[in-house]
Short mmCIF file of C-alpha atoms in Angstrom, two decimals:
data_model
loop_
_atom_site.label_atom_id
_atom_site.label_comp_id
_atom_site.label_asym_id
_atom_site.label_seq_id
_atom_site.Cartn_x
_atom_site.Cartn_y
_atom_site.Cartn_z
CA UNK A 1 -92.73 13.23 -68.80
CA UNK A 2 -93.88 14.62 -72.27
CA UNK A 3 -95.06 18.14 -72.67
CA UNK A 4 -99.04 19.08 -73.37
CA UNK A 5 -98.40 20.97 -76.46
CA UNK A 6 -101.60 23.41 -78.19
CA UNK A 7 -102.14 20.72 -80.88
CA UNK A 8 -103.33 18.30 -77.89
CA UNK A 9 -105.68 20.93 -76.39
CA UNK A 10 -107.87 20.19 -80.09
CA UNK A 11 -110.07 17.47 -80.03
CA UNK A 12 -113.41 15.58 -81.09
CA UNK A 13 -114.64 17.36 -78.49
CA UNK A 14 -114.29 20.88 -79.41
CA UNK A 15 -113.65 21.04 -83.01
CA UNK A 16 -116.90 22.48 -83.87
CA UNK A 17 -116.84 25.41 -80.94
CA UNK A 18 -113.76 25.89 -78.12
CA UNK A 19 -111.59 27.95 -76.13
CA UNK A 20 -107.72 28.04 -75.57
CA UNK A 21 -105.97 30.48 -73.56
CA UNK A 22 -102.01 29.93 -73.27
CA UNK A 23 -98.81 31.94 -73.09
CA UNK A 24 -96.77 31.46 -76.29
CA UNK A 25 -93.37 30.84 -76.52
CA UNK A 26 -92.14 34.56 -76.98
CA UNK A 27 -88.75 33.71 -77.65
CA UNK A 28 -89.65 32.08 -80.69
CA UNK A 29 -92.36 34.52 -81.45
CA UNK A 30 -90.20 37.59 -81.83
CA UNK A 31 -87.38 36.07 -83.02
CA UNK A 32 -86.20 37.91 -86.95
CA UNK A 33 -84.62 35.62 -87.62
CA UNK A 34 -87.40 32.93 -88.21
CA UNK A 35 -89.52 33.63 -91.12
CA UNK A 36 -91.98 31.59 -89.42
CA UNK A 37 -93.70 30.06 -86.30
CA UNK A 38 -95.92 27.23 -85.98
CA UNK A 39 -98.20 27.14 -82.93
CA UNK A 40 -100.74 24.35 -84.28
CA UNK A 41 -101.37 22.89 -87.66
CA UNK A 42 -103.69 19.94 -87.01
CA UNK A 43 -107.01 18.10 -88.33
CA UNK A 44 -109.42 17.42 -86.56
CA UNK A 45 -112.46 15.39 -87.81
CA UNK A 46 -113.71 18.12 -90.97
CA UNK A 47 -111.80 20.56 -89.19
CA UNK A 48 -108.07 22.20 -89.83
CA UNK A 49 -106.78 24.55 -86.92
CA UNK A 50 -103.51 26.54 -87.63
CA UNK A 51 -101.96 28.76 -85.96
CA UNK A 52 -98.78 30.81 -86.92
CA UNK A 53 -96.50 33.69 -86.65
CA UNK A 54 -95.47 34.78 -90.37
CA UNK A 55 -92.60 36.35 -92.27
CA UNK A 56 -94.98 39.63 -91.79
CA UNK A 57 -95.13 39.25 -88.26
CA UNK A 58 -98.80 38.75 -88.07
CA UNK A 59 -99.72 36.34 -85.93
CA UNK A 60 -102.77 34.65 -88.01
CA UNK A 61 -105.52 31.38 -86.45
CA UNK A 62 -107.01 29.82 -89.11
CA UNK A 63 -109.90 27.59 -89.31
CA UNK A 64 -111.42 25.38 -92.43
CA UNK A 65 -114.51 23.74 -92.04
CA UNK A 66 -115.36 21.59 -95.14
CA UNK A 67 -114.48 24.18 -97.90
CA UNK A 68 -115.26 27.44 -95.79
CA UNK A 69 -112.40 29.18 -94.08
CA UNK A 70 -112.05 31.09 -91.11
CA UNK A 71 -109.04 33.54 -90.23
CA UNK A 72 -108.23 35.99 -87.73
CA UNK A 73 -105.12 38.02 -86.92
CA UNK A 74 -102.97 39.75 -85.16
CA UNK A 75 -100.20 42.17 -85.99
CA UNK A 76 -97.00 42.51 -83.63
CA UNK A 77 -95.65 44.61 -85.96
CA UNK A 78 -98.09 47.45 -83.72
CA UNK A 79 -98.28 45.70 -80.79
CA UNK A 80 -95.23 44.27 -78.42
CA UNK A 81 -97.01 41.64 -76.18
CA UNK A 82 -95.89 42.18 -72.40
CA UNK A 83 -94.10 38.41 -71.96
CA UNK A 84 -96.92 37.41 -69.72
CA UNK A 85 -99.62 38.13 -71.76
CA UNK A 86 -101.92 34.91 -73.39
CA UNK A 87 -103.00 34.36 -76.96
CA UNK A 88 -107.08 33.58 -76.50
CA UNK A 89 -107.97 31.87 -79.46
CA UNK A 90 -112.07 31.25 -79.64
CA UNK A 91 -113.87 29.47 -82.80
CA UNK A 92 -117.14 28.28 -83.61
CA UNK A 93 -119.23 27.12 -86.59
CA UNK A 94 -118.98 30.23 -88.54
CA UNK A 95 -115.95 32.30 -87.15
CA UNK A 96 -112.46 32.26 -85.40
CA UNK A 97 -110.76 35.18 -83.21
CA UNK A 98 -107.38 35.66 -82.28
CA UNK A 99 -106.85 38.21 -79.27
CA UNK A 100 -104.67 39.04 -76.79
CA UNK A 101 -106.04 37.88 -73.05
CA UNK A 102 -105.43 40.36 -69.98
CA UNK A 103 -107.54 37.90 -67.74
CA UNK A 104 -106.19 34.84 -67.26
CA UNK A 105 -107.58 31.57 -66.85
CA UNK A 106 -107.09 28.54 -64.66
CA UNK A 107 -104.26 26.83 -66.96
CA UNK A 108 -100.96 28.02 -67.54
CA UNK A 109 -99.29 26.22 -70.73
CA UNK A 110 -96.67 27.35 -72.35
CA UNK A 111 -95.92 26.55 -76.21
#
């Protein structure tokens, strides 16, 4: 059985305007001793999603449309994540936020 990973959840079908709410892998994202976590790094059509946990320990989405890019973070440097809290990532044409969800939704995936 293979495992539905974030990457998968980005398609034809939303790369212009979408929704994803999932519960990272908080191991990995608090871990010090990785300079850096990759959620997603994908294309999609004219679209690029990313999504990462840096050196900085920002956690940072990023979306480029043609040559325009779109970026939103957060910081757990100020913020420790209870380890059932979601990542809701939202993007359309001209933006793309990052936030912590407190309500969640119907799917439970794990990355």
């Amino acid at each position: 059985m293979t495992t539905l990973k974030m990457a998968d959840l980005i398609d034809e079908y939303n790369e212009i305007k979408g929704s994803i709410s999932f519960r990272p892998d908080y191991k990995r994202l608090v871990d010090k001793n990785l300079d850096q976590v990759v959620f997603c790094d994908k294309s999609v059509g004219k679209s690029h999603f990313s999504l990462v946990r840096n050196q900085a320990f920002e956690i940072i989405f990023t979306r480029k449309f043609g040559d325009k890019v779109y970026q939103s973070r957060l910081d757990l440097n100020t913020y420790q994540p209870l380890y059932d809290n979601r990542l809701l990532l939202n993007w359309g044409p001209d933006y793309c936020e990052i936030r912590w969800d407190f309500n969640p939704g119907c799917c439970d995936l794990v990355f």
